[in-house]
Short mmCIF file of C-alpha atoms and ligand atoms in Angstrom, two decimals:
data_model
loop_
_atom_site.label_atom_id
_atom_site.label_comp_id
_atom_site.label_asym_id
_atom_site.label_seq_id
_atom_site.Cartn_x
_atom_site.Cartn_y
_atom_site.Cartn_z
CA UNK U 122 0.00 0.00 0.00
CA UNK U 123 1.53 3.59 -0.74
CA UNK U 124 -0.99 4.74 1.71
CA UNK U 125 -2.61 3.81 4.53
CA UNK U 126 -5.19 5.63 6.98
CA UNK U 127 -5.97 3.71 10.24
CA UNK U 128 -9.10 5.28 12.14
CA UNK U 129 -8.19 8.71 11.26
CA UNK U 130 -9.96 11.05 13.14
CA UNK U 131 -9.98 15.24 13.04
CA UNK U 132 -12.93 16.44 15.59
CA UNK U 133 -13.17 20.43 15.54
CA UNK U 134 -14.31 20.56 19.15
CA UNK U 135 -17.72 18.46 18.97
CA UNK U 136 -17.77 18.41 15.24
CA UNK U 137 -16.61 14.75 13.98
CA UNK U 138 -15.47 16.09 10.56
CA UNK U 139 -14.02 12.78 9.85
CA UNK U 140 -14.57 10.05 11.89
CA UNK U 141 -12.82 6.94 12.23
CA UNK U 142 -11.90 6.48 8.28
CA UNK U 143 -9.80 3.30 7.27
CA UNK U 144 -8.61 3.03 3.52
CA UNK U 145 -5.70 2.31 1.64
CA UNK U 146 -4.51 2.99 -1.45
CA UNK U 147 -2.03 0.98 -4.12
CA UNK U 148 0.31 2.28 -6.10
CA UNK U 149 -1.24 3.64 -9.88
CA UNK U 150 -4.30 3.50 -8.56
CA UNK U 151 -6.90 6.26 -8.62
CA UNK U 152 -9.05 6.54 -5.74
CA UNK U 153 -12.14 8.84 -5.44
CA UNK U 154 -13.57 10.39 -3.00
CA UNK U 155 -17.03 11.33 -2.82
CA UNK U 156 -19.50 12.20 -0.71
CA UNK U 157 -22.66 15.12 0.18
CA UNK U 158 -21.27 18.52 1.10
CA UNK U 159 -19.85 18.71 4.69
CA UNK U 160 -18.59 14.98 4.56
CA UNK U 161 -16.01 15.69 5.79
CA UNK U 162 -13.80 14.98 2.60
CA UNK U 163 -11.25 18.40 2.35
CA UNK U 164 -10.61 17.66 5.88
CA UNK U 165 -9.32 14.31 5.57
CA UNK U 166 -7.22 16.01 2.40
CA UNK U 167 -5.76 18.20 4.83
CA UNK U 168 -5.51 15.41 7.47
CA UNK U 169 -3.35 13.31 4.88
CA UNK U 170 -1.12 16.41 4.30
CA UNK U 171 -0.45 17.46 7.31
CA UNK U 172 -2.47 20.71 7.61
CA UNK U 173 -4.24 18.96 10.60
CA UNK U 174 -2.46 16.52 13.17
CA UNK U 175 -5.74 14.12 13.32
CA UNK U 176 -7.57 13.39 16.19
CA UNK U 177 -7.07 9.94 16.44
CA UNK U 178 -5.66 7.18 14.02
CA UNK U 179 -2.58 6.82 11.77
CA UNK U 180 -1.60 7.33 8.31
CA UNK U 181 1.14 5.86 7.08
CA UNK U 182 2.71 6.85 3.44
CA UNK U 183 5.32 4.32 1.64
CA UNK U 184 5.79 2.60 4.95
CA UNK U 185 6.48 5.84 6.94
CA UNK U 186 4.62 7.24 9.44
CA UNK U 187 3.18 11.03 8.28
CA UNK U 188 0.33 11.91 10.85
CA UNK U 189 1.89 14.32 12.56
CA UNK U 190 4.97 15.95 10.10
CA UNK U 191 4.03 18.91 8.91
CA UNK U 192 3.01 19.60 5.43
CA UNK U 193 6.04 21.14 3.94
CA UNK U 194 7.74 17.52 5.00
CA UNK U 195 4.45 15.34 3.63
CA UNK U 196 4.85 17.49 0.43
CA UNK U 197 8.97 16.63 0.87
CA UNK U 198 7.95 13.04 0.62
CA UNK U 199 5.37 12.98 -2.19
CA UNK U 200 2.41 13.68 -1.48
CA UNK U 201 1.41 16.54 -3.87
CA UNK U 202 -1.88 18.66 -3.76
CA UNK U 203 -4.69 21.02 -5.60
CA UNK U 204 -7.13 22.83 -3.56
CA UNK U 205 -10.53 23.14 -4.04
CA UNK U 206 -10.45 27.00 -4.01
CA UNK U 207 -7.33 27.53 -6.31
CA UNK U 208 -4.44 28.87 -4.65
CA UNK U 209 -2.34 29.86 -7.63
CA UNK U 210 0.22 32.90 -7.06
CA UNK U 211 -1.65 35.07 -8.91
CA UNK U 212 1.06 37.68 -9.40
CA UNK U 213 3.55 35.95 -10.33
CA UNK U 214 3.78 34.90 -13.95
CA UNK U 215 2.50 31.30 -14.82
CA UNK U 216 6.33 29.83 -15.17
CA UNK U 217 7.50 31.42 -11.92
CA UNK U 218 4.09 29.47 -10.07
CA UNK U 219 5.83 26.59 -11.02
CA UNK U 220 9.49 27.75 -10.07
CA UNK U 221 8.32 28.12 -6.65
CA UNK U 222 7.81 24.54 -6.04
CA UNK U 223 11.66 23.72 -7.36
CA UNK U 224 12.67 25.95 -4.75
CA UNK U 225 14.13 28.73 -7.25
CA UNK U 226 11.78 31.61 -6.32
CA UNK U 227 10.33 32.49 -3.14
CA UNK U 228 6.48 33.48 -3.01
CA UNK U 229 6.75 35.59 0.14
CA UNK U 230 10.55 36.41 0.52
CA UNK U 231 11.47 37.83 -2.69
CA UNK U 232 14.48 38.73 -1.40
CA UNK U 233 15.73 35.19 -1.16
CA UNK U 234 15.05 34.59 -4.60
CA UNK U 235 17.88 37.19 -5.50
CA UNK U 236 20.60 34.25 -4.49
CA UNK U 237 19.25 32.58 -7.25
CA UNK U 238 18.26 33.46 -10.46
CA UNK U 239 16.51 30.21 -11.52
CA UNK U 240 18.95 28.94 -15.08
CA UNK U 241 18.39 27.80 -18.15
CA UNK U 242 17.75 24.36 -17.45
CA UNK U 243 15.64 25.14 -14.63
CA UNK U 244 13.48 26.99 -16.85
CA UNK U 245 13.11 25.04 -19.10
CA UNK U 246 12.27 22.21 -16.75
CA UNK U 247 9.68 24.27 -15.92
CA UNK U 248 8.55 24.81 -19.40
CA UNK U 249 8.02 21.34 -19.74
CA UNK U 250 5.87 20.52 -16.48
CA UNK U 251 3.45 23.26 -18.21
CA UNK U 252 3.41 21.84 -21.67
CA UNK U 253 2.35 18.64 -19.99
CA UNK U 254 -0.61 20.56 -18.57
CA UNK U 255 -1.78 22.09 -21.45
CA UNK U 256 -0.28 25.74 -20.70
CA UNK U 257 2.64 26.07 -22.95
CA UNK U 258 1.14 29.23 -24.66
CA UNK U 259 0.23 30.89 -21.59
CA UNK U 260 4.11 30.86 -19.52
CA UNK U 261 4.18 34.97 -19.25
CA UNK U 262 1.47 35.90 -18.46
CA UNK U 263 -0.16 36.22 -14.70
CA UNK U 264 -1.83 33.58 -12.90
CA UNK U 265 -4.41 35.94 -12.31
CA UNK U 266 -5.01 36.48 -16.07
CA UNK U 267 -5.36 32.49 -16.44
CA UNK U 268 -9.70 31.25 -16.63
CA UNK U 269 -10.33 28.94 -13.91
CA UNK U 270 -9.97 25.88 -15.74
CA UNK U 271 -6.42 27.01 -16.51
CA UNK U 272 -5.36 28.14 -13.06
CA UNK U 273 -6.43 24.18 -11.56
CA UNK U 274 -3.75 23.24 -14.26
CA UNK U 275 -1.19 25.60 -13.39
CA UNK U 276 -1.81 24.04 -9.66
CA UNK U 277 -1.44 20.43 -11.17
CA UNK U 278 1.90 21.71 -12.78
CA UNK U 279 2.89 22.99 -9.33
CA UNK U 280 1.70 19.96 -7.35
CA UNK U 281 4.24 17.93 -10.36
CA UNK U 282 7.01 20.12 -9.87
CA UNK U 283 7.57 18.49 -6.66
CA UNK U 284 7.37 15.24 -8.28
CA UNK U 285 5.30 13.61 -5.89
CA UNK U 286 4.31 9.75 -5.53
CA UNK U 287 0.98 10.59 -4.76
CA UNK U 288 -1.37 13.67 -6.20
CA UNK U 289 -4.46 14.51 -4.44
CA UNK U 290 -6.51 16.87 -6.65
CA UNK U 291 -9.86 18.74 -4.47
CA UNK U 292 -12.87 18.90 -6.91
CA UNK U 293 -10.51 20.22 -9.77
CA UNK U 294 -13.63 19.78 -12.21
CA UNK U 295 -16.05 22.36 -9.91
CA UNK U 296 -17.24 25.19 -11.90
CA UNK U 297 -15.48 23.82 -15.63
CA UNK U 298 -17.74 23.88 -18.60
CA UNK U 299 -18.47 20.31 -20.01
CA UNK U 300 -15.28 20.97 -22.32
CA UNK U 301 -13.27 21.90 -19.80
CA UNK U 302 -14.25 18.76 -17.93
CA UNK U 303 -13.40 16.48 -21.01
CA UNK U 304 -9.92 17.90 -21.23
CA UNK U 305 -9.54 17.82 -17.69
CA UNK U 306 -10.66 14.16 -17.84
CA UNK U 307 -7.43 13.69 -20.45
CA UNK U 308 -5.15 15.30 -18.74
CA UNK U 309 -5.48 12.54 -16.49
CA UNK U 310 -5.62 9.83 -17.96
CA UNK U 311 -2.40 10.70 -19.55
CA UNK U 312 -1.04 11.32 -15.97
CA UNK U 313 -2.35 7.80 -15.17
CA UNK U 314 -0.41 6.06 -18.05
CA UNK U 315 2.85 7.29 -15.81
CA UNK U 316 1.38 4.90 -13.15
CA UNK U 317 1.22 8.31 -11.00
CA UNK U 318 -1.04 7.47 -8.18
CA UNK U 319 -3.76 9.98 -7.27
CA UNK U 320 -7.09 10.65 -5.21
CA UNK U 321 -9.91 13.00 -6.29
CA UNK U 322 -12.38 14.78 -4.53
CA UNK U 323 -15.46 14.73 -7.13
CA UNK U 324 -18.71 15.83 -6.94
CA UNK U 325 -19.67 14.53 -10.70
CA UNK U 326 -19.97 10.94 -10.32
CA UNK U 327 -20.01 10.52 -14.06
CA UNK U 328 -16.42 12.32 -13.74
CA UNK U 329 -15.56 9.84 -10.68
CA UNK U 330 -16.90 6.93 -12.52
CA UNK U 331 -14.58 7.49 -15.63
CA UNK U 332 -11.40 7.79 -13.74
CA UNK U 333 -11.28 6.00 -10.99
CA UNK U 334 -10.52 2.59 -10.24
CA UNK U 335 -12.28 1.91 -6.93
CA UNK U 336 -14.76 4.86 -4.93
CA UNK U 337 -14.67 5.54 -1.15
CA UNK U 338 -17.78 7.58 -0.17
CA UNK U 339 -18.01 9.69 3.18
CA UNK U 340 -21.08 10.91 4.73
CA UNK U 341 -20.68 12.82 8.21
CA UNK U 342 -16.91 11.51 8.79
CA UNK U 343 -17.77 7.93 8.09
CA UNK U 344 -17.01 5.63 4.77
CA UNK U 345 -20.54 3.93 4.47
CA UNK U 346 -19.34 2.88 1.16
CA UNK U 347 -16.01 1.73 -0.87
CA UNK U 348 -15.71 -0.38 -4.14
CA UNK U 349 -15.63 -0.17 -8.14
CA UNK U 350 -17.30 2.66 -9.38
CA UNK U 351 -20.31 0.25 -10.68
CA UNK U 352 -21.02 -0.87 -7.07
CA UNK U 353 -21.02 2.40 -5.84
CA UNK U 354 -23.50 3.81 -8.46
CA UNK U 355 -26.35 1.15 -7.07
CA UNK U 356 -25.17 1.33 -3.04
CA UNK U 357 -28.18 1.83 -1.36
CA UNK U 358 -26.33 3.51 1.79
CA UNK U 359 -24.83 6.15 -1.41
CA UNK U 360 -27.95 6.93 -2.98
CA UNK U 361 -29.74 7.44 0.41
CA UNK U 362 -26.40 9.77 1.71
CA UNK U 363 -27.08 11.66 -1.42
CA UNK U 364 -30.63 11.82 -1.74
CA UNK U 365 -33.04 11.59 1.93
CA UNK U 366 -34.53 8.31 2.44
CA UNK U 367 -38.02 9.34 1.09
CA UNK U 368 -36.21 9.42 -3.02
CA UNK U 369 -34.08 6.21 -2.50
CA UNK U 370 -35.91 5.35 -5.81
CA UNK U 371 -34.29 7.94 -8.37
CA UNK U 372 -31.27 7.00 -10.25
CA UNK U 373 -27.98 8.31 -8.37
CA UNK U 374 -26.23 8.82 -11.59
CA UNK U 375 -28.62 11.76 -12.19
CA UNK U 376 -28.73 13.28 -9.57
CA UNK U 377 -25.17 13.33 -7.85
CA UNK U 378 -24.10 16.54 -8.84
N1 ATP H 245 -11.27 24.44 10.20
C1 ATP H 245 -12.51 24.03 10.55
N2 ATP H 245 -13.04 24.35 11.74
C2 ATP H 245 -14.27 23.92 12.10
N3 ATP H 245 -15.06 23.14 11.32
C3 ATP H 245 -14.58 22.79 10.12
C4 ATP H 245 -13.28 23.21 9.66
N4 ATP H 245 -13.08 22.70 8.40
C5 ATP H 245 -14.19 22.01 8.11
N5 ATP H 245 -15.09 22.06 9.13
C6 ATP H 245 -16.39 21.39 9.16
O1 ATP H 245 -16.15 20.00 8.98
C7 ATP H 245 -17.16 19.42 8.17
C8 ATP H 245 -16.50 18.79 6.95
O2 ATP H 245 -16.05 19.83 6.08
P1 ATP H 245 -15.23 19.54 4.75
O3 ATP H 245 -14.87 20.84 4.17
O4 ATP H 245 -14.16 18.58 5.06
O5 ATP H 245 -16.35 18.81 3.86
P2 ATP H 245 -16.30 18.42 2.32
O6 ATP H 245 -16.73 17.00 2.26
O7 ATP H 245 -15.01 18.79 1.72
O8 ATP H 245 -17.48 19.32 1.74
P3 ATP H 245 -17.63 20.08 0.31
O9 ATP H 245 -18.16 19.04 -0.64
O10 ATP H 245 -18.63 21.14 0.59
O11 ATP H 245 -16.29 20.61 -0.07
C9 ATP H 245 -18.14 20.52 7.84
O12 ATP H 245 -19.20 20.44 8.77
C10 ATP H 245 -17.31 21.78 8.02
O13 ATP H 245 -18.14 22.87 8.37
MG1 MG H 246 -14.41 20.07 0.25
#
């Protein structure tokens, strides 16, 4: 297993945000993550990365230990991340977002980043990450001038600079247009090919269904369900979650958002 969560809990005060979640994942697989809003699934994002020290449990990342490092060390040993409200730089230029990660600009010291002028190479390097992501055209200008769609690629590009093991992307497809969503689908399945091993947060279960090999589904901290995306699509204990008991009848597919 690259990862492992054993009873991970994060309680803010009496709120059981997540609550006592096993899983595991193997490597090159994708896992989803779904579930209603308030589920509970950003926190256990941010529980895996080290944003939160959890409650109670253990996760455990390529045999190591990780609940309780912090996240610039998690991120140090490959776990990578999007957020589900971007957090691009948004005035720095689209190549220096993704110089930041390599460590050869500074976001908030700029100072520092006069010991190094990032090279050629490094550039370049750079360059690459954002030709992978679809963004080659767009290197000079501002992260702020990117559309949404483009800005949770430039985060994708970030997240790769680091070259993580694992890449957890937060509802990247929220708010695309059904085009954007197709080329988002794409871009990774492409990533998938290079057996890079991810979780996504999505609400679109046609999205979820697509990409992922096997579905976890959290409703108020707790998996009530986990298998292939098929099983999950006729789970009674998922459509209810989603639905209210009285409209266990309609078809999930329609109406998960
Ligand atoms: N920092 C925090 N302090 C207190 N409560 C929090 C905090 N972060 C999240 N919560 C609460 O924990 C619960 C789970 O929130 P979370 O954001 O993890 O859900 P989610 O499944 O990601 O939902 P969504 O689909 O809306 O993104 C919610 O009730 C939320 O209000
Ligand atoms: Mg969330």
């Amino acid at each position: 297993m690259l990862l492992e969560l054993r009873g991970v809990k994060k309680h803010f005060g009496g709120l059981k945000a997540v609550d006592g979640v096993d899983a595991g994942l193997a490597e090159g697989e994708i896992l989803g993550l779904v579930g209603p809003n308030g589920a509970g699934k950003t926190t256990l994002f941010n529980t895996i990365c080290g944003v939160y020290r959890p409650t109670a449990g253990e996760i455990y990342f390529a045999g190591r230990k990780i609940s309780g490092l912090p996240p610039s060390t998690v991120a140090g040993l490959g776990i990578g991340r999007t957020f589900q409200i971007s957090r691009v730089f948004k005035q720095m230029t689209v190549l220096e977002n993704v110089l930041v990660p390599q460590g050869l600009l500074f976001y908030n010291q700029p100072w520092r980043s006069l010991w190094h002028r990032p090279g050629l190479a490094e550039a370049e390097k750079a360059r690459r990450l954002l030709q992978r992501v679809g963004l080659a055209e767009k290197v000079g200008l501002t992260a702020a001038q990117l559309s949404l769609a483009e800005q949770r690629r430039l985060e994708i590009a970030r997240a790769l600079a680091l070259k993580p093991k694992l890449l957890m992307l937060d509802e990247p497809c929220a708010g695309l247009s059904q085009e954007e969503i197709r080329a988002f689908v794409a871009l990774v399945k492409e990533l998938r090919q290079e057996r890079l091993t991810m979780v996504l947060i999505e609400h679109n279960m046609a999205v979820a269904a697509e990409l992922c090999d096997r579905i976890v589904v959290l409703s108020y901290g707790k998996k009530i369900a986990e298998g292939r995306p098929e099983e999950i699509q006729r789970d009674p204990a998922v459509i209810q979650a989603y639905l209210g008991e009285e409209e266990v009848e309609r078809p999930v597919r329609a109406s998960i958002r």
